[in-house]
Coordinates of C-alpha atoms in Angstrom, one line a residue:
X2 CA 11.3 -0.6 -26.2
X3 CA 9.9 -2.6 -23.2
X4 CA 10.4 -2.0 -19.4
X5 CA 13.7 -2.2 -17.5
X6 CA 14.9 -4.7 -14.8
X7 CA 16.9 -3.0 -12.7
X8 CA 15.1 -3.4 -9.0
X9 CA 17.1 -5.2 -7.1
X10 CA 16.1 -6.7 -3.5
X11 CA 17.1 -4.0 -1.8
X12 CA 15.3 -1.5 -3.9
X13 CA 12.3 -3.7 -2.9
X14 CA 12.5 -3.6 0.4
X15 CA 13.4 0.0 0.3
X16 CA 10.0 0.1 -1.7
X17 CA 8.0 -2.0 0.7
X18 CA 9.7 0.0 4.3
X19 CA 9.1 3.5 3.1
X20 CA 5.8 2.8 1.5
X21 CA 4.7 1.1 5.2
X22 CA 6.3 3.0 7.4
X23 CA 5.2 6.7 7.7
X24 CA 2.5 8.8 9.8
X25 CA 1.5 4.9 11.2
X26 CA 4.6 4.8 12.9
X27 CA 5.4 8.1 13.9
X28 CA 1.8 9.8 14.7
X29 CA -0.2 6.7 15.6
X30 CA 1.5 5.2 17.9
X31 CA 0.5 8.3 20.2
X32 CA -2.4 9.8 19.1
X33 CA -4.1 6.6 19.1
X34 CA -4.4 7.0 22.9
X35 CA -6.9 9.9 22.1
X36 CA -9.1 7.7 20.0
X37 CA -8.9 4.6 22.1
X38 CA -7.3 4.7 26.0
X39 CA -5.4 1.3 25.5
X40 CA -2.1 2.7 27.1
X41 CA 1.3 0.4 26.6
X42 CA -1.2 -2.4 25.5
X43 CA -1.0 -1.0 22.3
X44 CA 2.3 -3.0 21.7
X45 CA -0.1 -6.2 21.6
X46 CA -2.2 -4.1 19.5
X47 CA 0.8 -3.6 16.8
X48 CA 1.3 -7.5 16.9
X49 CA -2.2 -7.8 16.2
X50 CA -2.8 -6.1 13.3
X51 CA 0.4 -7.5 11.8
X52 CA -1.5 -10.6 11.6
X53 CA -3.8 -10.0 8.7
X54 CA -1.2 -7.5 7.2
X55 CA 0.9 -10.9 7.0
X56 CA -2.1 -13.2 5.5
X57 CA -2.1 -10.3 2.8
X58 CA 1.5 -10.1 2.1
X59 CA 1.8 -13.8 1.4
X60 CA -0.8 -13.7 -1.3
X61 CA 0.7 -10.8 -2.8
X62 CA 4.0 -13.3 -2.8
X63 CA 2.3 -15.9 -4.1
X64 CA 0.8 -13.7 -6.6
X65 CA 3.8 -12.2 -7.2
X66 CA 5.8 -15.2 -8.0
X67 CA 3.1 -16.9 -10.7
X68 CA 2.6 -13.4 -12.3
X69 CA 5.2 -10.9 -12.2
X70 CA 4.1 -8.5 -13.9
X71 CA 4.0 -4.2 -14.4
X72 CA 0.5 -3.1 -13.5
X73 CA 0.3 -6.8 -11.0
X74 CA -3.1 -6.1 -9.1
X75 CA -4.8 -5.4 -12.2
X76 CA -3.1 -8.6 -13.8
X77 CA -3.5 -10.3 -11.1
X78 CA -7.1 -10.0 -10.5
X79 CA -7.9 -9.9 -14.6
X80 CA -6.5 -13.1 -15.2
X81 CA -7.1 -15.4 -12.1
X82 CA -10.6 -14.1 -11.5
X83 CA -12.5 -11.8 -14.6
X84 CA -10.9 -8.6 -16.6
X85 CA -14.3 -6.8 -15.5
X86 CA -13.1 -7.1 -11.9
X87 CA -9.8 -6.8 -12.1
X88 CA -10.2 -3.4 -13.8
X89 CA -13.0 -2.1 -11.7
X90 CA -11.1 -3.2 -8.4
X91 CA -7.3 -1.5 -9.2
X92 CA -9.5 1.8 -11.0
X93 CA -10.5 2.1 -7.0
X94 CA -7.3 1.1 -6.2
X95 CA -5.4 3.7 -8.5
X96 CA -7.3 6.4 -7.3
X97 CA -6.6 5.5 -3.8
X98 CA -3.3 5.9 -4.6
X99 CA -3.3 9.1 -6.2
X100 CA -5.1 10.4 -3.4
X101 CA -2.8 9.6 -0.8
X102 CA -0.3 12.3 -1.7
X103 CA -3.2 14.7 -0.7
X104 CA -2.6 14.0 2.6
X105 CA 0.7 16.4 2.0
X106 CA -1.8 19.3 1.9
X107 CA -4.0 19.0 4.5
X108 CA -3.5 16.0 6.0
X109 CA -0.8 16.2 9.1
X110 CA 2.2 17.7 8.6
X111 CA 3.0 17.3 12.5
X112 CA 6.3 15.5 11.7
X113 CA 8.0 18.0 9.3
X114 CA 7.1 20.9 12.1
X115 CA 8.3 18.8 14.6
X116 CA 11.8 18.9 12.9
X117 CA 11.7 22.6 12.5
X118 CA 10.5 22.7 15.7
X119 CA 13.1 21.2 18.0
X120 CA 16.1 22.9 15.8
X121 CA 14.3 26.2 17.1
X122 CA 13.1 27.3 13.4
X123 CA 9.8 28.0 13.8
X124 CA 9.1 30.5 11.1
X125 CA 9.9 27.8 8.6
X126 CA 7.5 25.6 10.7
X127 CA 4.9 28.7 10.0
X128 CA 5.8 28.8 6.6
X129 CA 5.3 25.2 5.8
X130 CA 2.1 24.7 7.8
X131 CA 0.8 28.3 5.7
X132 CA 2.0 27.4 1.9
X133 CA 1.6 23.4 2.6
X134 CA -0.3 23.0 -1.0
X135 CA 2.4 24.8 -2.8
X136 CA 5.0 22.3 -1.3
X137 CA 2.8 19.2 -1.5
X138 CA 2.7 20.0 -5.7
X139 CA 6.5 21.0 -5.4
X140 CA 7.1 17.4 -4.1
X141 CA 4.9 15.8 -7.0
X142 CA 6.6 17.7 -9.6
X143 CA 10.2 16.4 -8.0
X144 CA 9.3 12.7 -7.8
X145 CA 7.4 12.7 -11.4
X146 CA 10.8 13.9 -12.4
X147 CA 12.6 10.9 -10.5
X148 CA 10.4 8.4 -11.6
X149 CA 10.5 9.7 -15.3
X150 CA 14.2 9.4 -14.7
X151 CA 14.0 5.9 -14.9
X152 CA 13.6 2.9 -12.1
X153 CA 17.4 2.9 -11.5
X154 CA 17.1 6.3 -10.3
X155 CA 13.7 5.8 -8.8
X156 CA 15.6 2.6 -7.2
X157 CA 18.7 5.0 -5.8
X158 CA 16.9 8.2 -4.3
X159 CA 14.5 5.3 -2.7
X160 CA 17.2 3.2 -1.1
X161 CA 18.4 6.7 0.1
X162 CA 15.5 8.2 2.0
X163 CA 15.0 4.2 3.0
X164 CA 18.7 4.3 4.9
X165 CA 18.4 7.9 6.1
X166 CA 14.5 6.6 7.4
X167 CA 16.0 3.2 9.0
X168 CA 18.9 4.9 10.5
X169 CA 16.6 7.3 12.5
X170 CA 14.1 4.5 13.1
X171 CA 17.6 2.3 15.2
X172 CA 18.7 5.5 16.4
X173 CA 15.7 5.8 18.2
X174 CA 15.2 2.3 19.5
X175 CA 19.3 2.3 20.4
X176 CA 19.2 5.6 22.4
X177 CA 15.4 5.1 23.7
X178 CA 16.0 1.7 25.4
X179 CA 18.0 2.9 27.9
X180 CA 15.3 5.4 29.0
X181 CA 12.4 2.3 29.0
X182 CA 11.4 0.9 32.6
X183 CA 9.3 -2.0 33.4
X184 CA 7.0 0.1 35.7
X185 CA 6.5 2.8 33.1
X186 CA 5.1 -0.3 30.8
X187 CA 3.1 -1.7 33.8
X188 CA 1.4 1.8 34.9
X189 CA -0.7 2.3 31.6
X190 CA -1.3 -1.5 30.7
X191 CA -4.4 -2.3 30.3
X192 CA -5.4 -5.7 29.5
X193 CA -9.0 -4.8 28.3
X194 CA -9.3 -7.0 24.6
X195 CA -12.2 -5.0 23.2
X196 CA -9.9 -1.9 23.4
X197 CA -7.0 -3.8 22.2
X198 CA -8.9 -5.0 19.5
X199 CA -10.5 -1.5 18.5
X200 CA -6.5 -0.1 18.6
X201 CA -5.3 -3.2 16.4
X202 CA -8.3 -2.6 13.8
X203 CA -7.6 1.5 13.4
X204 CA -3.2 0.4 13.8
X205 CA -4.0 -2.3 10.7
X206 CA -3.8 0.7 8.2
X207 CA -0.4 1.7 9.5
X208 CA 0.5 -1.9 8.0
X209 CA -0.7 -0.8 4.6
X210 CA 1.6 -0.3 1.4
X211 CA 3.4 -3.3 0.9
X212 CA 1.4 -4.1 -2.1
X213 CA 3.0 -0.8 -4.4
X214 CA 5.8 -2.8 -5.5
X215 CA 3.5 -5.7 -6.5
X216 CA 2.9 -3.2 -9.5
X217 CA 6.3 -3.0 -11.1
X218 CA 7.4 -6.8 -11.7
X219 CA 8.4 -6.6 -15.3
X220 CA 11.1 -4.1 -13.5
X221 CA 12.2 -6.1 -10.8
X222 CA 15.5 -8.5 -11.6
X223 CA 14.0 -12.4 -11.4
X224 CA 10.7 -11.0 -10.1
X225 CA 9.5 -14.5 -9.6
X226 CA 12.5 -14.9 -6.7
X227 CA 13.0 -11.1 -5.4
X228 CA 8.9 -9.7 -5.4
X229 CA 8.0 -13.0 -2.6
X230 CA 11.4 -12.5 -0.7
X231 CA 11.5 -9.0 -0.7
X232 CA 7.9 -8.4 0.7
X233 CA 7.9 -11.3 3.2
X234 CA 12.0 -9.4 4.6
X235 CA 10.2 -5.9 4.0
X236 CA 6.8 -7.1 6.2
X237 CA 9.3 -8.8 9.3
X238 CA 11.2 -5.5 9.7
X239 CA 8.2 -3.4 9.7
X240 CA 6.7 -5.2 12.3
X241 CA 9.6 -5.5 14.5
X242 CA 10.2 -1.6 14.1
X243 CA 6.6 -0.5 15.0
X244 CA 6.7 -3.3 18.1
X245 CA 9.9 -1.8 19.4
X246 CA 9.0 1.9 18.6
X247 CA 5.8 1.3 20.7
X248 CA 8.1 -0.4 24.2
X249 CA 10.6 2.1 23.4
X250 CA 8.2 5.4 23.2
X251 CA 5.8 3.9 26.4
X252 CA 8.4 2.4 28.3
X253 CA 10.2 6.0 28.4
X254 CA 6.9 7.6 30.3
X255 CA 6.8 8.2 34.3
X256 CA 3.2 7.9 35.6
X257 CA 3.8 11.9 36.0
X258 CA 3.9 12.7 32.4
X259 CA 0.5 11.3 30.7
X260 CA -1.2 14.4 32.7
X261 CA 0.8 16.6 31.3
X262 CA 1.0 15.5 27.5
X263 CA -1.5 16.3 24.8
X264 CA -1.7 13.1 23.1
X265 CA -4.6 14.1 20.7
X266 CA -1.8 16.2 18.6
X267 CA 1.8 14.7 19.7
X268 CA 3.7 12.2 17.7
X269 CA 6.5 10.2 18.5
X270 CA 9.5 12.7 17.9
X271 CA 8.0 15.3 20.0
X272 CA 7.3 13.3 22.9
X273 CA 10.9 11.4 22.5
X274 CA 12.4 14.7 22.3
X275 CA 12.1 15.0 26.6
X276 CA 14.5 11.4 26.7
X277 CA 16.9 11.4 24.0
X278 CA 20.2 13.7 23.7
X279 CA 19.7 16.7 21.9
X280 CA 21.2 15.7 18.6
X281 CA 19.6 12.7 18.6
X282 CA 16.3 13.6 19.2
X283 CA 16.7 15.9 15.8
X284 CA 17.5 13.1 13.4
X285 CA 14.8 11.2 14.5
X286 CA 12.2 14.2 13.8
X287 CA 14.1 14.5 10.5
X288 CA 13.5 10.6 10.0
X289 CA 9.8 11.4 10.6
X290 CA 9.6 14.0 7.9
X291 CA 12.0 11.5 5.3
X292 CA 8.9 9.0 6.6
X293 CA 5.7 11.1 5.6
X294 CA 7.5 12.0 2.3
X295 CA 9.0 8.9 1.1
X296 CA 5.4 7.5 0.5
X297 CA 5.0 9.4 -2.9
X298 CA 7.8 7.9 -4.9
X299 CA 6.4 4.6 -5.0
X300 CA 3.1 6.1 -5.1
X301 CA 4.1 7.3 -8.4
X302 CA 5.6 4.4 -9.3
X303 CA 2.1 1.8 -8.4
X304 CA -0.3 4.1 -10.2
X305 CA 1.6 4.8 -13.4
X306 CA 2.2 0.7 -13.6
X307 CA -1.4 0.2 -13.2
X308 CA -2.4 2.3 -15.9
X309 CA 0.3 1.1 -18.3
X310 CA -1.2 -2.8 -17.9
X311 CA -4.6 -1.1 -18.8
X312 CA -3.5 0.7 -22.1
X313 CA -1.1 -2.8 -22.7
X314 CA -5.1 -4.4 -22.6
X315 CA -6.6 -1.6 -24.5
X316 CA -8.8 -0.5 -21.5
X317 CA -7.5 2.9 -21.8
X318 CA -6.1 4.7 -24.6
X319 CA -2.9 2.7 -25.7
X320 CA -0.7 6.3 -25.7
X321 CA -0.5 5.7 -22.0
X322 CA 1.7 2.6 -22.4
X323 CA 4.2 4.6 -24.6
X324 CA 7.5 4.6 -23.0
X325 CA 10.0 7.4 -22.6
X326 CA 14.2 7.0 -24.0
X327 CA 14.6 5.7 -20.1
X328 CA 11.8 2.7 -20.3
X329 CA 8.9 4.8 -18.4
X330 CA 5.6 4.7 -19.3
X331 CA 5.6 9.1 -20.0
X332 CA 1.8 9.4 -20.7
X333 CA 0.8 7.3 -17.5
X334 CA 2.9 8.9 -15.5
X335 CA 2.4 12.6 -16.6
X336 CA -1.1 12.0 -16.3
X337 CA -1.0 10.5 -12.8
X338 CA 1.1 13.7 -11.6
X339 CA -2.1 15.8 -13.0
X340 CA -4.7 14.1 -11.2
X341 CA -2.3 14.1 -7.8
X342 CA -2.2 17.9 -8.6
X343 CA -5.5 18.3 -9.1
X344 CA -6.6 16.3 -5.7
X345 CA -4.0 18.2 -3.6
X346 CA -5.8 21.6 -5.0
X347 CA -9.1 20.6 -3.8
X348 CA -8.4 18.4 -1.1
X349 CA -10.3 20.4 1.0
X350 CA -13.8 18.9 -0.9
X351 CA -11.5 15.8 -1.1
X352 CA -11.2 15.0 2.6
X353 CA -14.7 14.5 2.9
X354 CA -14.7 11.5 1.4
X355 CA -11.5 10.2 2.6
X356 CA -12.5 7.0 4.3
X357 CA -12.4 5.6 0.1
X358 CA -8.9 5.2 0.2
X359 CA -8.8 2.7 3.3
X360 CA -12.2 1.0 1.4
X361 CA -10.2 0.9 -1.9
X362 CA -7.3 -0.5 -0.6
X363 CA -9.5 -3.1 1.2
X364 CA -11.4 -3.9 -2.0
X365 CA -8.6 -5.1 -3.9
X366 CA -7.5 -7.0 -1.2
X367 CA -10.5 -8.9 -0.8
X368 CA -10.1 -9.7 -5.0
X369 CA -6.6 -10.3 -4.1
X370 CA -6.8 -12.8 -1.7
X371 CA -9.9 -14.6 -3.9
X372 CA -7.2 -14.7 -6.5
X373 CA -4.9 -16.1 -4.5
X374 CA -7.6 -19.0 -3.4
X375 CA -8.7 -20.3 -6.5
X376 CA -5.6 -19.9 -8.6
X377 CA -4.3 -23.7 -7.8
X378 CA -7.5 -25.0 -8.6
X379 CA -8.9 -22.7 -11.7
X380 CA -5.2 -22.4 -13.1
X381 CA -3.1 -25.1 -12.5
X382 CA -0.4 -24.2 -15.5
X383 CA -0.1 -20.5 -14.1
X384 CA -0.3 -21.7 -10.1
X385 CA 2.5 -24.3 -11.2
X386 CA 5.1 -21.3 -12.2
X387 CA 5.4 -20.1 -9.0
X388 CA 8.8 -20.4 -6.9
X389 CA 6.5 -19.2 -3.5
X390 CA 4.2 -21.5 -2.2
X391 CA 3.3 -23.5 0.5
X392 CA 1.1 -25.9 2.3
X393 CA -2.0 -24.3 3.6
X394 CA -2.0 -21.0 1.0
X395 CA -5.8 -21.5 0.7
X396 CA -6.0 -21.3 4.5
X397 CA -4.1 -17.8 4.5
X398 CA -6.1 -16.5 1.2
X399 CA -9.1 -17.4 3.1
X400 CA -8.6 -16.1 6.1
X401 CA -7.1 -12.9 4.5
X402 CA -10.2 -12.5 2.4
X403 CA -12.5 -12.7 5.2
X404 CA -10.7 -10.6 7.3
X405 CA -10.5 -8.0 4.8
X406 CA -14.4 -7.8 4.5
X407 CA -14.8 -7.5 8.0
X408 CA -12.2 -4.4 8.3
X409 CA -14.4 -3.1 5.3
X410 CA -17.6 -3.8 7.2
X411 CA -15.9 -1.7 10.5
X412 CA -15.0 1.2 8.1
X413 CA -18.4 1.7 7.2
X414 CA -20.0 1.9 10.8
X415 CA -17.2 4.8 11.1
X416 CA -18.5 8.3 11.6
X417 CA -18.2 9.9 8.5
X418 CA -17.7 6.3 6.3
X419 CA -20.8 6.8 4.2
X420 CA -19.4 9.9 2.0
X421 CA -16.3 7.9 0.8
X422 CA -18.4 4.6 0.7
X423 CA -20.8 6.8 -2.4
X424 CA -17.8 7.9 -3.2
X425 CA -16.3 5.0 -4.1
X426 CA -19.7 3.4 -5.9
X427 CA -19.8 6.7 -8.1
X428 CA -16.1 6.0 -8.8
X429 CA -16.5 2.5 -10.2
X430 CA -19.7 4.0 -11.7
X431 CA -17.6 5.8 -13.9
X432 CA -15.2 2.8 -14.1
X433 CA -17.5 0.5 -15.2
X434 CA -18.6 3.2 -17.9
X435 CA -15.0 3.2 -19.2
X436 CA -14.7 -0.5 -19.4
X437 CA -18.1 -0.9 -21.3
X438 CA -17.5 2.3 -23.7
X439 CA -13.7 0.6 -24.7
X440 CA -15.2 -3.5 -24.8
X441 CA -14.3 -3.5 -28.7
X442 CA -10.8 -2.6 -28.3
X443 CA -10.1 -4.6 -25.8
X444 CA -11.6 -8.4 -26.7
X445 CA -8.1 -9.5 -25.6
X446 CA -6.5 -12.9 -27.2
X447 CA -5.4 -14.4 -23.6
X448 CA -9.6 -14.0 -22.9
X449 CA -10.6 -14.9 -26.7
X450 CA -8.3 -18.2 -25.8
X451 CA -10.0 -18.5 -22.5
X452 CA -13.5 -18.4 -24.1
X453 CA -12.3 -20.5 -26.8
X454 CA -10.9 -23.3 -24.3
X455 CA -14.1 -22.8 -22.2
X456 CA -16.4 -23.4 -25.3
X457 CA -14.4 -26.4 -26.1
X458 CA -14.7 -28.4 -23.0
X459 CA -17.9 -27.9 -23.1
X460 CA -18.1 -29.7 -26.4
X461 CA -16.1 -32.2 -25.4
X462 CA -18.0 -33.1 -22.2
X463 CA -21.0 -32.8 -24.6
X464 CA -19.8 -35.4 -27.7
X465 CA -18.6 -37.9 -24.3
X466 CA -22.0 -37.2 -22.7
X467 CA -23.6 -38.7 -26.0
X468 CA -21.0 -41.9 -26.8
X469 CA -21.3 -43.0 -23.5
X470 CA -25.8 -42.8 -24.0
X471 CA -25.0 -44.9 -27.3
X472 CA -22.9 -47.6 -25.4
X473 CA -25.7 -47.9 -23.1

């Protein structure tokens, strides 16, 4: 039994919005104002970051195009670059992942009480905000049973909270325009780059996500055509959205209201709630609660592929590559529901070292875009499969990969960055341990052939090095 192609492009880009698209949107956007006093100018600030979000989604489609593949970081990475790195780098990665979902139980759950909220329901506000842990592991068990489903079904409940999440996204921006003044924009623009800058580099993570889908190729109908086009669609939108979110939600404020709102806790429905009609106001906070939940599925989704390409290479038990009667990889994903359980239990120790996710995710994109750099010039036969390239690509992969390191650098002057950073070594401590303790089993014949071509040129250049001595 092998995988099943049946994403289409709109279940990619349904993959790729809902992924993106959550608290960065919805809770950012305001309470980035706390953090940094940048005012309207954080619409430049969105454009920004979408910058190197962009660099990064064109290697992925590169990537994508040459390699499709289930598990696509790892293979990615493994093949271009070195199996040791490719593993170490998505084992940071996966766990990233996981951990994500722990945000459901104590991260912020402003948006879902924002919806109870303005429909007048505070005690199941209370509730939620009380017994968040028991809901977060409700919402694991329900998408572990979508995703074990099947991708088909993964694909149709996705495309659904994508819709109802879009809807409420042009809803917003429809309604919210006519509210939006040119003086309202002027009054809190401030043209000061080094706070513009410091918004664009905390707003960049709101950009993150696009990358899950990468993971599930060998489910993706002509992967090679839809993974590039899909992403490149999925990134567009998302930027628009945020850019006109941001003029809508700053153009709406009088000079009289920043005194009066708490910006520190608000989030976009809550403020929009004192512009828009009544009605419309609530699907828009319900759009924001579809947006923090919508993440998991293809968190699910990303981490069980990864660890599937593993056990295909032997890195991990090869059990976890066994596929279910509906072409899911059971053991991966069972086991990737466990360990999201288990962080959303003590995600109280966890949130101490939360800063790893954001370094994790920038690790593999740093080995992404190194990938992505020397693929025409290391592999030629694989670079030479791809139906997405362009002039330039070692320009972007360059650019993406130094930018990366630099975001990475920032992280770490962060208060509070040097618990994830040890974190994250101890992590690929262990991960390293793994890789070493399963070597045997995993001597793989695309590397044996890789060693075996290697060791060949070298004889060659070595018996032409010696003829051409003898004919002097």
């Amino acid at each position: 039994m092998e995988l099943r192609r049946e994403l289409g492009l709109k279940e990619v880009v349904a993959t790729v919005v809902t992924s993106v698209i959550g608290g960065g949107l919805f809770i950012s956007t305001i309470q980035i104002q706390s953090k940094v006093n940048v005012g309207s100018s954080i619409i430049i600030s969105y454009i920004l970051a979408a910058f190197p979000a962009f660099l990064m989604a064109l290697c992925y489609a590169v990537l994508s195009s040459a390699l499709p593949s289930s598990g696509g970081e790892y293979v990615f990475v493994s093949r271009i670059i070195d199996p040791f790195i490719g593993f170490i780098s998505t084992w940071a990665r996966w766990f990233a992942m996981i951990a994500t979902i722990a945000a459901m139980a104590v991260g912020d759950i402003v948006l879902i009480n924002n919806f109870f909220d303005i429909i007048r329901l505070e005690k199941i506000s209370t509730f939620i905000s009380t017994n968040i842990q028991i809901i977060a592991i409700m919402l694991v068990i329900l998408f572990f049973l979508i995703n074990y489903l099947g991708v088909k079904i993964y694909g149709k409940v996705q495309t659904a909270m994508f819709v109802l999440l879009m809807f409420g996204i042009s809803l917003l921006i429809l309604f919210g325009l006519q509210n939006v003044s040119l003086s309202n924009l002027e009054y809190s623009f401030h043209f000061d780059m080094e706070s513009i800058a410091m918004a664009s580099s905390l707003i960049f993570f709101s950009y993150i996500g696009f990358a899950a889908i990468a993971n599930a190729g060998d489910e993706v109908k002509e992967p090679e055509k839809i993974l590039p086009k899909g992403i490149t669609i999925s990134m567009f939108a998302i930027a628009i959205a945020y850019v006109a979110v941001a003029v809508v939600t700053y153009g709406s404020m009088d000079p009289s209201f920043y005194g009066s709102y708490n910006f520190s806790s608000g989030s976009v429905p809550e403020l929009m709630a004192n512009f828009l009609p009544a009605a419309i106001a609530v699907y828009v906070a319900f759009a924001g609660s579809i947006a923090i939940i919508s993440d998991i599925n293809p968190m699910m989704l990303a981490t069980s592929r990864l660890s599937f390409a593993w056990a295909k290479d032997k890195i991990v038990p090869e059990r976890m590559a066994e596929l279910n009667k509906f072409g899911v990889p059971k053991w991966s994903l069972l086991v990737n529901a466990v360990v999201a359980i288990a962080i959303i239990i003590f995600a109280k120790v966890f949130m101490n070292v939360v800063m790893m996710i954001n370094m994790a995710v920038l690790l593999i994109y740093i080995a992404i875009s190194i990938a992505t750099l020397i693929l025409p010039y290391k592999h030629p036969e694989i670079f030479s499969k791809a139906k997405y390239k362009f002039a330039g690509i070692w320009a972007v992969a360059l650019a993406g990969m130094i930018l990366s390191a630099l975001f990475f650098g920032y992280i770490l002057q962060l208060d509070g960055a040097m618990p994830g950073f040890l974190f994250l070594l101890a992590w690929i401590g262990i991960g390293g341990i793994v890789y070493v303790a399963t070597m045997e089993s995993h001597k793989l014949p695309w590397r044996i052939y890789k060693e075996e071509k290697k060791e060949k040129e070298r004889i060659d250049k070595e018996i032409i090095s010696q003829l051409l001595k003898k004919l002097k």
